Short mmCIF file of C-alpha atoms in Angstrom, two decimals:
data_model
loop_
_atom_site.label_atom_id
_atom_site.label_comp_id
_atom_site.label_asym_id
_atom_site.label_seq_id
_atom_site.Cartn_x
_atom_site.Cartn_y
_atom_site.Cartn_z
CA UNK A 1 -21.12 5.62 -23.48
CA UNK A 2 -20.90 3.12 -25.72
CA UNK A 3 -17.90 3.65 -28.68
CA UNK A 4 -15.14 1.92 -30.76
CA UNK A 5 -13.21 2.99 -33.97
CA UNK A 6 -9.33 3.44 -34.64
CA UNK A 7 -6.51 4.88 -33.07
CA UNK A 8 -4.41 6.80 -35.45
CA UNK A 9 -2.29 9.28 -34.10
CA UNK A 10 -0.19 9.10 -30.67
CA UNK A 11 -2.39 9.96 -28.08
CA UNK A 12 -3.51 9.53 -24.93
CA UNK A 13 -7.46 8.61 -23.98
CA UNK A 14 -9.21 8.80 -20.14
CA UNK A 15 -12.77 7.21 -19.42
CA UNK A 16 -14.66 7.21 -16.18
CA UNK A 17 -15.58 10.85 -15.60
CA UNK A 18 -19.21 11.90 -14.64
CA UNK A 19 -18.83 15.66 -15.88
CA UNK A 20 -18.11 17.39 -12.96
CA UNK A 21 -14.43 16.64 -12.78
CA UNK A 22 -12.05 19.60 -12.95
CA UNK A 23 -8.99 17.77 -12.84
CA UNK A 24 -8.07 13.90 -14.24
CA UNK A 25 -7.31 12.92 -10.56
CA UNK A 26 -10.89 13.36 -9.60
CA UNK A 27 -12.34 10.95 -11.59
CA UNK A 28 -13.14 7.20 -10.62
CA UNK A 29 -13.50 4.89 -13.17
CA UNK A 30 -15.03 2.31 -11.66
CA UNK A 31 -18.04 4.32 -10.55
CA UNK A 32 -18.23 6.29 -14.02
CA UNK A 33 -18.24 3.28 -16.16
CA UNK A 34 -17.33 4.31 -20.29
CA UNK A 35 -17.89 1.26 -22.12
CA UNK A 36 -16.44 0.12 -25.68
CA UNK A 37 -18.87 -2.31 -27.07
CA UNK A 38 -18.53 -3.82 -30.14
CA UNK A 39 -22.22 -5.31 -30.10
CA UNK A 40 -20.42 -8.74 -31.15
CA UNK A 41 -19.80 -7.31 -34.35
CA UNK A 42 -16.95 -5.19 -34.56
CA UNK A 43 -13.56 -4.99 -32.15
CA UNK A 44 -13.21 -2.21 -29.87
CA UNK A 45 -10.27 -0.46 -30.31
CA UNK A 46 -7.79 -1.13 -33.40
CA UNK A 47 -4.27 0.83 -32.45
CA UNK A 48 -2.51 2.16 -35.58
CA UNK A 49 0.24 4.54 -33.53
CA UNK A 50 1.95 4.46 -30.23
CA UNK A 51 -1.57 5.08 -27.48
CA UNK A 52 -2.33 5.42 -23.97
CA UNK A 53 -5.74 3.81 -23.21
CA UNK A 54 -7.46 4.51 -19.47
CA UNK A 55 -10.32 3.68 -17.61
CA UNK A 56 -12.24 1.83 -20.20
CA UNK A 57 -14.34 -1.13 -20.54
CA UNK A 58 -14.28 -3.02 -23.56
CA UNK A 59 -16.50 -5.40 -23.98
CA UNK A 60 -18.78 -7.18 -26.85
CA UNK A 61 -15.95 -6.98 -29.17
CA UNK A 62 -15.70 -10.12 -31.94
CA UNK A 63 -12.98 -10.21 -34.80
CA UNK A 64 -11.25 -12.78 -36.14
CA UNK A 65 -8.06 -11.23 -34.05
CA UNK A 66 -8.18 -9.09 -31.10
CA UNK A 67 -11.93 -8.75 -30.47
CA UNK A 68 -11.14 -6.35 -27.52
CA UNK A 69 -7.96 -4.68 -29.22
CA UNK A 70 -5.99 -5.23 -32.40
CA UNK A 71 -2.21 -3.90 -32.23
CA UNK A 72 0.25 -5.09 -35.02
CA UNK A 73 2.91 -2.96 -35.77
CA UNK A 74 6.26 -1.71 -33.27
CA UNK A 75 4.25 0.82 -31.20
CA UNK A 76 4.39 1.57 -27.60
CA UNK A 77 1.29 1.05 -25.88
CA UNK A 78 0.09 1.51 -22.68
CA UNK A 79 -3.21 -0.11 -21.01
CA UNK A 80 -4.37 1.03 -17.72
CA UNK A 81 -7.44 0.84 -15.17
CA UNK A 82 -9.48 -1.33 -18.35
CA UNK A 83 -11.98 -4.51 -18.49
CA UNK A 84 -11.97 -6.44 -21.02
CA UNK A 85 -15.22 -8.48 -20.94
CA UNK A 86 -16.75 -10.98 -22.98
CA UNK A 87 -14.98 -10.19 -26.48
CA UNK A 88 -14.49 -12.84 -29.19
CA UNK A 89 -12.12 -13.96 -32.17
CA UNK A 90 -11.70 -16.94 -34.68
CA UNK A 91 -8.55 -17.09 -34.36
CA UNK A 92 -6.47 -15.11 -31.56
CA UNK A 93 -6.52 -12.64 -28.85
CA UNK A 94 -9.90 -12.64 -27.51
CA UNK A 95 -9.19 -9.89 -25.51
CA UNK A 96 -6.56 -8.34 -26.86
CA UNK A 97 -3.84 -9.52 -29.92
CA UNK A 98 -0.48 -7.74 -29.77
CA UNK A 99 2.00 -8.14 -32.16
CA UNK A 100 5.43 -6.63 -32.41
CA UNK A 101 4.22 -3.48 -30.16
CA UNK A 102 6.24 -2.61 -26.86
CA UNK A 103 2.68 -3.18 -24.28
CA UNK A 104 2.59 -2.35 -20.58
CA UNK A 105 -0.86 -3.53 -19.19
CA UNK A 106 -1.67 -2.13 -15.51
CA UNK A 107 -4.38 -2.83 -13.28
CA UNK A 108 -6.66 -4.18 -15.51
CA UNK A 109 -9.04 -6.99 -15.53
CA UNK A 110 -9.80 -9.94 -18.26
CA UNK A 111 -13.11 -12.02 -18.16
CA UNK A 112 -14.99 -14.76 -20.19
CA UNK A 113 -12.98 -13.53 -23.36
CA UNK A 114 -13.00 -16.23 -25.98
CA UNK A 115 -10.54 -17.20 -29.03
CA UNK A 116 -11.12 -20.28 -30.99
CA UNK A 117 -7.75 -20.77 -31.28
CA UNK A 118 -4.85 -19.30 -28.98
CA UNK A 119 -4.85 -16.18 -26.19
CA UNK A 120 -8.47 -15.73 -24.49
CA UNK A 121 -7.33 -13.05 -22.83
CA UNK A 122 -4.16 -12.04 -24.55
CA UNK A 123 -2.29 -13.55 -28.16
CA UNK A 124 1.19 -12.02 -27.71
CA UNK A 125 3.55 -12.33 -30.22
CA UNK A 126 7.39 -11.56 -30.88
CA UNK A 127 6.37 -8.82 -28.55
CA UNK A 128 7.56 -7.07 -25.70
CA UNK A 129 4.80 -7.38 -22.95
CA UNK A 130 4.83 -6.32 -19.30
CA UNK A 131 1.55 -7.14 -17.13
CA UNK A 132 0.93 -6.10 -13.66
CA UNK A 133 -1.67 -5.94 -11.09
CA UNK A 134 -4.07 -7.59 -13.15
CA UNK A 135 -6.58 -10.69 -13.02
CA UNK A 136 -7.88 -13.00 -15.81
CA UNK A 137 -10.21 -15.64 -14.89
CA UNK A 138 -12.78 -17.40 -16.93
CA UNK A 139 -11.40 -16.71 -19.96
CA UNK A 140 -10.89 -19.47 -22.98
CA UNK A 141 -9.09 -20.65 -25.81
CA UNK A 142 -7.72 -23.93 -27.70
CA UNK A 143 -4.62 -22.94 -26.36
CA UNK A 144 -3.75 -20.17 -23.35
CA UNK A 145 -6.86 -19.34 -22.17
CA UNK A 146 -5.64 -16.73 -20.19
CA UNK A 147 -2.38 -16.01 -22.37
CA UNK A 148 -0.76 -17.01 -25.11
CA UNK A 149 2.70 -16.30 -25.84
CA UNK A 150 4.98 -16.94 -29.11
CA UNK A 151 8.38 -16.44 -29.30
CA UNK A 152 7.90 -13.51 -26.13
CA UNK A 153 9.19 -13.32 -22.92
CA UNK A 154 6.58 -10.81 -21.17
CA UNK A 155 7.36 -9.87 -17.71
CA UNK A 156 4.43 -10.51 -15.18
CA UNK A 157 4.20 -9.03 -12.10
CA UNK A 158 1.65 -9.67 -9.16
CA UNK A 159 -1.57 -11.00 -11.68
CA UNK A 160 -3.80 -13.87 -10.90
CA UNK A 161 -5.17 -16.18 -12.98
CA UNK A 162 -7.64 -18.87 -12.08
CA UNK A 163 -10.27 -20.66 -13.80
CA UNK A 164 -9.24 -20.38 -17.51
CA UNK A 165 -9.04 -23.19 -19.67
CA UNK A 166 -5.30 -22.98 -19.33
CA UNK A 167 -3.11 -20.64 -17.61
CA UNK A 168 -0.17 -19.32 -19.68
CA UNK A 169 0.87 -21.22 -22.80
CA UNK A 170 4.61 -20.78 -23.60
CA UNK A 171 5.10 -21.57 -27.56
CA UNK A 172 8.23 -21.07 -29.67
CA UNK A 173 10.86 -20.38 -27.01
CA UNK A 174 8.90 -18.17 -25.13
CA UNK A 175 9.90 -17.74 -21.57
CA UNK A 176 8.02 -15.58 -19.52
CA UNK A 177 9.25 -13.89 -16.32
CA UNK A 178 6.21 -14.67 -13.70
CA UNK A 179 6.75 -12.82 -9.97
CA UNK A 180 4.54 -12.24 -7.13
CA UNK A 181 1.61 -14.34 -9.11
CA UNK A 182 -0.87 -16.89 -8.87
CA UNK A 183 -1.99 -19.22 -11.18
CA UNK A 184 -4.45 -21.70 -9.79
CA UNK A 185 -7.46 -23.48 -10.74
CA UNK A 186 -6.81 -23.45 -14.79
CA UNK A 187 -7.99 -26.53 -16.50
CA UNK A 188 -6.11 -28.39 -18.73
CA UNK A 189 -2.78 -26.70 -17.55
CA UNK A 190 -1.66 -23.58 -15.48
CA UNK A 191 2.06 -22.79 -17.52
CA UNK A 192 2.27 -25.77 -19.48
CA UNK A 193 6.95 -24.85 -20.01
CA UNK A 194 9.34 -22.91 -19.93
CA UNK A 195 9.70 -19.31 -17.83
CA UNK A 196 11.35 -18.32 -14.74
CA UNK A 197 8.81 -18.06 -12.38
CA UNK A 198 9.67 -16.95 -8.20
CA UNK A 199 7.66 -16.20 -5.20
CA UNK A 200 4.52 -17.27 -6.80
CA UNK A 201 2.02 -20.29 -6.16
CA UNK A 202 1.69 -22.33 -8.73
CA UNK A 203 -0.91 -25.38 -9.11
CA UNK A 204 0.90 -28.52 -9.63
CA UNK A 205 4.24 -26.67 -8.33
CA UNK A 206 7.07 -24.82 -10.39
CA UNK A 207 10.26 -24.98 -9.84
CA UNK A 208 11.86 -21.20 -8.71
CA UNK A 209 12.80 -19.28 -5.81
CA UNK A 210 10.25 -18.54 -3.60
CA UNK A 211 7.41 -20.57 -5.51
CA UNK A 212 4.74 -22.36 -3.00
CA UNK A 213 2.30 -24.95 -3.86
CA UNK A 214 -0.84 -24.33 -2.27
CA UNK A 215 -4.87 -23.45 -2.15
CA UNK A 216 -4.70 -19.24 -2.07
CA UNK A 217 -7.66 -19.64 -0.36
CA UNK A 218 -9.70 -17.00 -2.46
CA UNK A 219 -12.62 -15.60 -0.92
CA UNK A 220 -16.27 -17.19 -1.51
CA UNK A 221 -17.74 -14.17 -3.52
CA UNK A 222 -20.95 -12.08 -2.67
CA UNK A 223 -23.72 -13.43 -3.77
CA UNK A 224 -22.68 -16.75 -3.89
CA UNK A 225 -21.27 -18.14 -7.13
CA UNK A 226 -20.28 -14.31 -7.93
CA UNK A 227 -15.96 -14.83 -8.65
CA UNK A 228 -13.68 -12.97 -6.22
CA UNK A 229 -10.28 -13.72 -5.78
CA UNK A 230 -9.10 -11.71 -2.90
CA UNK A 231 -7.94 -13.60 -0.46
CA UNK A 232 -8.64 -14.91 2.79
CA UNK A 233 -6.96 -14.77 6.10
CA UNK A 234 -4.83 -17.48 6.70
CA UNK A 235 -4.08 -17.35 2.90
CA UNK A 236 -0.57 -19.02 2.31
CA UNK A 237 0.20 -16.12 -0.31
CA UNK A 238 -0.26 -13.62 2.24
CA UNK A 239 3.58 -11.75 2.85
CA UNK A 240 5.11 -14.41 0.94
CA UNK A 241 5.86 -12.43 -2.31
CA UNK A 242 9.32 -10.43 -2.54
CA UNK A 243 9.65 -6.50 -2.49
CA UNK A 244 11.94 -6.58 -5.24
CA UNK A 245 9.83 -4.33 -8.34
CA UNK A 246 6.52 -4.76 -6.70
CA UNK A 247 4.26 -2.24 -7.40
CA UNK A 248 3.12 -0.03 -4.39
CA UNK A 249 -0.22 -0.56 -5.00
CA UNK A 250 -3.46 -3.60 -5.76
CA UNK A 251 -6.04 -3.87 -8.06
CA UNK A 252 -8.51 -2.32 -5.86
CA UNK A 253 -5.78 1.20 -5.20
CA UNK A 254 -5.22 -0.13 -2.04
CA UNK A 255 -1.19 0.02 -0.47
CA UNK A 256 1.26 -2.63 -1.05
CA UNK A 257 2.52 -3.88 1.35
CA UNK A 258 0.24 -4.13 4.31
CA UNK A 259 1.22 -6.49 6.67
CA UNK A 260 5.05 -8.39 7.24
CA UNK A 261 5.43 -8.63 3.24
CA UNK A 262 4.14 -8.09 -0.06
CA UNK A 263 1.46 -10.61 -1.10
CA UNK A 264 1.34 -12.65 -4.13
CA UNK A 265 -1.32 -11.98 -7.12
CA UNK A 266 -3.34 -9.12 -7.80
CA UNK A 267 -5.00 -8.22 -4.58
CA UNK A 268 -3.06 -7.34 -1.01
CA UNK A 269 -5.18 -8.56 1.69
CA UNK A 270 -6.69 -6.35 3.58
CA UNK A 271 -7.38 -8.60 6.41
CA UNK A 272 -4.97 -7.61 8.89
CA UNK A 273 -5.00 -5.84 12.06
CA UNK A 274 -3.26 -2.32 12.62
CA UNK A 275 -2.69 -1.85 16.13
CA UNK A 276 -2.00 2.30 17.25
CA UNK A 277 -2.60 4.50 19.59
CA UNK A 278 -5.73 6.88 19.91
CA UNK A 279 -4.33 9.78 19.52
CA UNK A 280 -0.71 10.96 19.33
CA UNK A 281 -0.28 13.40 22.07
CA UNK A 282 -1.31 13.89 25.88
CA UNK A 283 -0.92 16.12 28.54
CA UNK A 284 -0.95 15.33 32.55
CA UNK A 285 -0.76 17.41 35.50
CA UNK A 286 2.38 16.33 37.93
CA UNK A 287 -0.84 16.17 40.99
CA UNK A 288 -2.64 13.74 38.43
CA UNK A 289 0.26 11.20 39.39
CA UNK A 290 -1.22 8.93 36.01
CA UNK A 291 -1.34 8.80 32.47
CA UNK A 292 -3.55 6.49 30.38
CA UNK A 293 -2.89 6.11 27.18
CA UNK A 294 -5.56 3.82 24.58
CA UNK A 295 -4.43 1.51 22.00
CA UNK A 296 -6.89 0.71 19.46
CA UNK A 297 -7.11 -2.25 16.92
CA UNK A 298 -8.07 -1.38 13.82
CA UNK A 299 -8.92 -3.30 10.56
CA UNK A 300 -9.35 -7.52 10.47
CA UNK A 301 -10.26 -8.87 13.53
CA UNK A 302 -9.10 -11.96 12.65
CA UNK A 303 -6.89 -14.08 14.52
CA UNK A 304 -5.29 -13.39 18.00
CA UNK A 305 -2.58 -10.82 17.81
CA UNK A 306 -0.23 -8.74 19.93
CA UNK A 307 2.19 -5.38 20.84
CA UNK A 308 5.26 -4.60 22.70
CA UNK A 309 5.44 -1.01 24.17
CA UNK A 310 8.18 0.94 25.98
CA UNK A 311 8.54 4.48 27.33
CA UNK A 312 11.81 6.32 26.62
CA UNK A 313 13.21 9.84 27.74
CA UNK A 314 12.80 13.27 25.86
CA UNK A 315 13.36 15.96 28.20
CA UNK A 316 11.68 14.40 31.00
CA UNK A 317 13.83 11.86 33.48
CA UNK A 318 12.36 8.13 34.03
CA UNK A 319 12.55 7.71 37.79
CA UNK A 320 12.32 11.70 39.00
CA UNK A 321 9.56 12.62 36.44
CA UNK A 322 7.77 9.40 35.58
CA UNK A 323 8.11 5.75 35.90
CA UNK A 324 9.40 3.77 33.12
CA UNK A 325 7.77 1.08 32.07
CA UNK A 326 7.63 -1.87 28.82
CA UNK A 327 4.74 -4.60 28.68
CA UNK A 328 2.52 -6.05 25.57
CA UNK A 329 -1.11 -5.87 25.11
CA UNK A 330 -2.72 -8.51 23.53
CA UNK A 331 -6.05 -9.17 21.83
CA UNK A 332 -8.12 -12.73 21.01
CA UNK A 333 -9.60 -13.61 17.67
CA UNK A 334 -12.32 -11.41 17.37
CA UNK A 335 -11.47 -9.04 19.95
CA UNK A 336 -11.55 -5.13 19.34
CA UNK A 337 -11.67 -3.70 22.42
CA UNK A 338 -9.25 -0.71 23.28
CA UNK A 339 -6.31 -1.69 25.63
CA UNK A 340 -4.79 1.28 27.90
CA UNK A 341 -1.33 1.59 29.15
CA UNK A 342 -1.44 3.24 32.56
CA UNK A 343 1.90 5.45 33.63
CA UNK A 344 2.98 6.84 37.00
CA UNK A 345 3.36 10.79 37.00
CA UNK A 346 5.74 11.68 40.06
CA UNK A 347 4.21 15.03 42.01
CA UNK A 348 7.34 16.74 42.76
CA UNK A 349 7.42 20.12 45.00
CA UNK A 350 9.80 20.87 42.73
CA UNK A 351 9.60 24.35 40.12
CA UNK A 352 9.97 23.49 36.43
CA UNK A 353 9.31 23.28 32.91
CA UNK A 354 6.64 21.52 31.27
CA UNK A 355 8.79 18.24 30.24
CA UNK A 356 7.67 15.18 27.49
CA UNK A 357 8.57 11.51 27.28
CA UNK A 358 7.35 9.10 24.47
CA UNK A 359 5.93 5.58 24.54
CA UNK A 360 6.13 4.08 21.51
CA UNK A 361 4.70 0.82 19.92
CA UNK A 362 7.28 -2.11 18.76
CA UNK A 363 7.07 -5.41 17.71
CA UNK A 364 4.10 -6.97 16.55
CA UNK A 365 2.68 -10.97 16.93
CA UNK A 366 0.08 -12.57 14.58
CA UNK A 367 -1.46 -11.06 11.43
CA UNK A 368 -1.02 -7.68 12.77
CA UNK A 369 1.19 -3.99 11.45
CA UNK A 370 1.77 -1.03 13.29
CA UNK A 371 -0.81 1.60 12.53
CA UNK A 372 -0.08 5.48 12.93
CA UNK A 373 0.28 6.84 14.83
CA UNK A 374 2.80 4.07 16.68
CA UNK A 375 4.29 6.75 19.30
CA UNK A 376 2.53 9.24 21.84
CA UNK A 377 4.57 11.84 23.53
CA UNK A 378 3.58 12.46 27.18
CA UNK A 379 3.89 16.12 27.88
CA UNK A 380 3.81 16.93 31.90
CA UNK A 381 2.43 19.95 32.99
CA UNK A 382 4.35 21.18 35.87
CA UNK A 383 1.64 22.68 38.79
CA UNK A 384 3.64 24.44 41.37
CA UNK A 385 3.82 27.59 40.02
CA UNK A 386 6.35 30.75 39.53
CA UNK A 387 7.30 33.46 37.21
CA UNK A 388 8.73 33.52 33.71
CA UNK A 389 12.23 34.75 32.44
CA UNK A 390 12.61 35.23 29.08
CA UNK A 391 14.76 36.37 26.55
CA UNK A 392 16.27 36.73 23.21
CA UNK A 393 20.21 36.60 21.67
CA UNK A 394 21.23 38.11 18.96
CA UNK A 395 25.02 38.01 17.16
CA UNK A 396 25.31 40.83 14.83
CA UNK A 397 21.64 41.45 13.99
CA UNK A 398 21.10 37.87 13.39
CA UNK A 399 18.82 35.60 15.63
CA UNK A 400 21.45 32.98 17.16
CA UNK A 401 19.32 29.76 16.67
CA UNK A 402 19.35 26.92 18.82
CA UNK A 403 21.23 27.62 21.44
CA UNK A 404 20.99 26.06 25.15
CA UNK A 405 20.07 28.26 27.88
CA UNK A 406 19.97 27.28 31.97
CA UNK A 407 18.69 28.68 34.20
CA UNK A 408 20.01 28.61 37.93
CA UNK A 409 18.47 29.48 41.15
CA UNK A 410 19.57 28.59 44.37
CA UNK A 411 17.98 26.00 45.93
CA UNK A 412 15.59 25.08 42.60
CA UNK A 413 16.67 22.59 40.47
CA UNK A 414 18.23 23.08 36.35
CA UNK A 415 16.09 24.35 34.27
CA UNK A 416 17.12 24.01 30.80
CA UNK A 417 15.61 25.47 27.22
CA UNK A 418 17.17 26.23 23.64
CA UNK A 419 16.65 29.08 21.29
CA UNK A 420 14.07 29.06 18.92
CA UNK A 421 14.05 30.38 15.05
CA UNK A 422 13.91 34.33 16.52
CA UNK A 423 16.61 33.59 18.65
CA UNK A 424 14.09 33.97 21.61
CA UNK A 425 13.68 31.18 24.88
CA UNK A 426 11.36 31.07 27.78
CA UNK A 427 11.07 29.79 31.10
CA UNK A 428 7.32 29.51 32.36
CA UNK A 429 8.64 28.08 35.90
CA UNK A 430 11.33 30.37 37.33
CA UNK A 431 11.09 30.61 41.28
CA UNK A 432 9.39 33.70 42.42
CA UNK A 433 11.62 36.52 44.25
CA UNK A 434 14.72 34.67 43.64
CA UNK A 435 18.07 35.87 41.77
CA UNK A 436 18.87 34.33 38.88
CA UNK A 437 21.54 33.26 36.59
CA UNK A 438 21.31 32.55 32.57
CA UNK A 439 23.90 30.23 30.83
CA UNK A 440 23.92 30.20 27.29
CA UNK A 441 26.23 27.21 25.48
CA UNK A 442 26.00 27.57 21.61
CA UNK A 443 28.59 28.38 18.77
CA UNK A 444 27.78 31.17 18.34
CA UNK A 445 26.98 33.21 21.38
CA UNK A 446 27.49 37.15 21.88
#
């Protein structure tokens, strides 16, 4: 759907929908392209109030400032979910030129933008700019290919930027604040001064909390030559970034973190293993005298990786009901196969209630996170028969919730139980033709 033209009240405007959608959260941008093409005549989108733009790409746009976007006035506007592809100025802002405005630019993507002079991708001045989750590569200009700040400060927050003909250019005591990034692979420069810049790599090094100095290792893109700057396994700027305002999400929608930290620049790897149990419940029969439970590995393959495990009580007894036991399973690089933890059952003469333990997943080795589910309860069914007692207490008309009941019988072991929400408790093993007594401990009892 190709479009441009002014913005000239305060609204709000959503591409990507195919016509079926009934509500905005259906739609998916990516798949639904709307395109704003200037036919490298005209820019796409000049802002004139305070805007929300959405799920656009804008590309095609030439000016002689902001080819993609033209905002010069104290506005507050807010880019989301956009592309901003091949547009061109004389002068600056190939992309987009912001002046004066209040912007916030979210997971969006700038590429092969041009500006003869300053800012292929952005030209942001005395302006209050925040970016995150967003990638410019390939983008060019005299000065700040990818950005081009003047007497700003914009706040930039897990972006990449690689192969511009300069990073982020820094002019007129502009000091950006640069977190959770990458910038690597600019020519000429990749920040040429100025900023506080943490947990980021940065070509050439940067002095800063946190900052490393070394290849991201982006992915070779498919088909070959095609740019893709996800990155690999093994990737130094994999859980190296800081938690500390990182958004809880990538580029691509997918969760942030996923592994031991939060990665630096625009995409969280997805290349790491999530090791978790099957299925989260199970059932034996005490004359089974086993349990096997499967652990699966799911996600990268990559790498050799490993899990602790332990069982732990719930109202079952290690040693008289089952047999504790800890370990670790571990896989090789490249191995998927499903490992099994194997539990003795004990087969008691005994008559009782059906009683549960857990095993539960711990700590982790390699490039590997706990999947869900991470605990499996264990619920033995008791097989040597009885009756039932049941019951239900009352106190003043009310249900009395949560109470413990026993059960004794001589010569048959405890049997214990607690109220439900109706006040009402059951006991499916009581010993047949015996007498019985009920205790009931709870604060309120009749």
């Amino acid at each position: 759907m190709p479009l441009h033209g002014t913005t000239d009240k305060g609204i709000y405007i959503y591409g990507g929908f195919d016509g079926s959608e009934t509500q905005l959260e259906q739609r998916d941008w990516k798949a639904n392209v709307t395109t704003v093409d200037g036919n490298d005549t005209v820019r796409g989108f000049n802002i004139q109030a305070s805007v929300g733009i959405d799920g656009f790409t804008i590309t095609n746009g030439n000016a002689g400032n902001g080819g993609g976007i033209y905002v010069n006035d104290v506005f507050t506007v807010f880019i989301a979910n956009c592309v901003f592809d091949s547009n061109s100025v004389t002068d600056g802002g190939g992309g987009i030129y912001n002046s004066k405005a209040h912007l916030t630019i979210e997971n969006s993507s700038f590429f092969d933008n041009i500006a003869t002079k300053s800012g292929g991708g952005i030209f942001n001045n005395r302006s209050s700019l925040s970016i995150t989750n967003s990638l410019f590569y390939d983008n060019s200009a005299s000065k700040g290919g990818g950005i081009y700040n003047y007497s700003s400060s914009p706040t930039i927050m897990n972006c990449t930027f690689a192969r511009n003909s300069g990073g982020i250019y820094n002019a007129y005591y502009s000091s950006p604040n640069i977190t959770n990034s990458i910038v690597w692979g600019n020519s000429s420069y990749q920040i040429n001064a100025g900023g506080t810049v943490t947990y980021s790599d940065i070509e050439g090094g940067h002095d800063g909390e946190g900052n490393i100095e070394a290849d991201p290792l982006f992915e070779k893109g498919q088909p070959p030559g095609k740019p893709d700057f996800h990155l690999k396994a093994g990737s130094p700027a994999i859980d190296t970034g800081t938690a500390e305002s990182a958004p809880d999400s990538d580029l691509d929608g997918n969760p942030r973190p996923n592994g031991q930290g939060y990665d630096m620049g625009a995409y969280e790897t997805q290349s790491v293993s999530q090791l978790q149990f099957s299925q989260a419940n199970y059932s034996v029969g005490e004359d089974d005298q086993t349990i096997t439970l499967t652990v699966t590995r799911k996600g990268s393959s990559d790498g050799a990786v490993s899990v602790k495990y332990a069982t732990s009580d719930d109202d079952a007894t290690a040693g008289s009901d089952y047999q504790a036991k800890t370990g670790t399973l571990s896989w090789d690089d490249g191995e998927v196969v499903e490992k099994t933890i194997t539990i003795k059952i004990t087969d008691d003469s005994e008559i009782e209630n059906n009683e549960s333990f857990i095993t539960s997943l711990g700590e982790t080795t390699g490039e590997a996170v706990l999947g869900s589910p991470d605990t499996a309860v264990v619920t033995i069914i008791d097989d040597d028969g009885g009756d039932f007692i049941d019951g239900c207490l009352y106190l003043d008309g009310s249900p009395v919730k949560k109470a413990t009941v026993l059960l004794k019988q001589k010569g048959e072991k405890k049997q214990k139980t607690k109220t439900d929400a109706a006040g009402c408790y059951k006991f499916d093993k009581a010993a047949s033709g015996k007498t019985f007594k009920i205790i009931i401990n709870g604060p309120k009892v009749p």
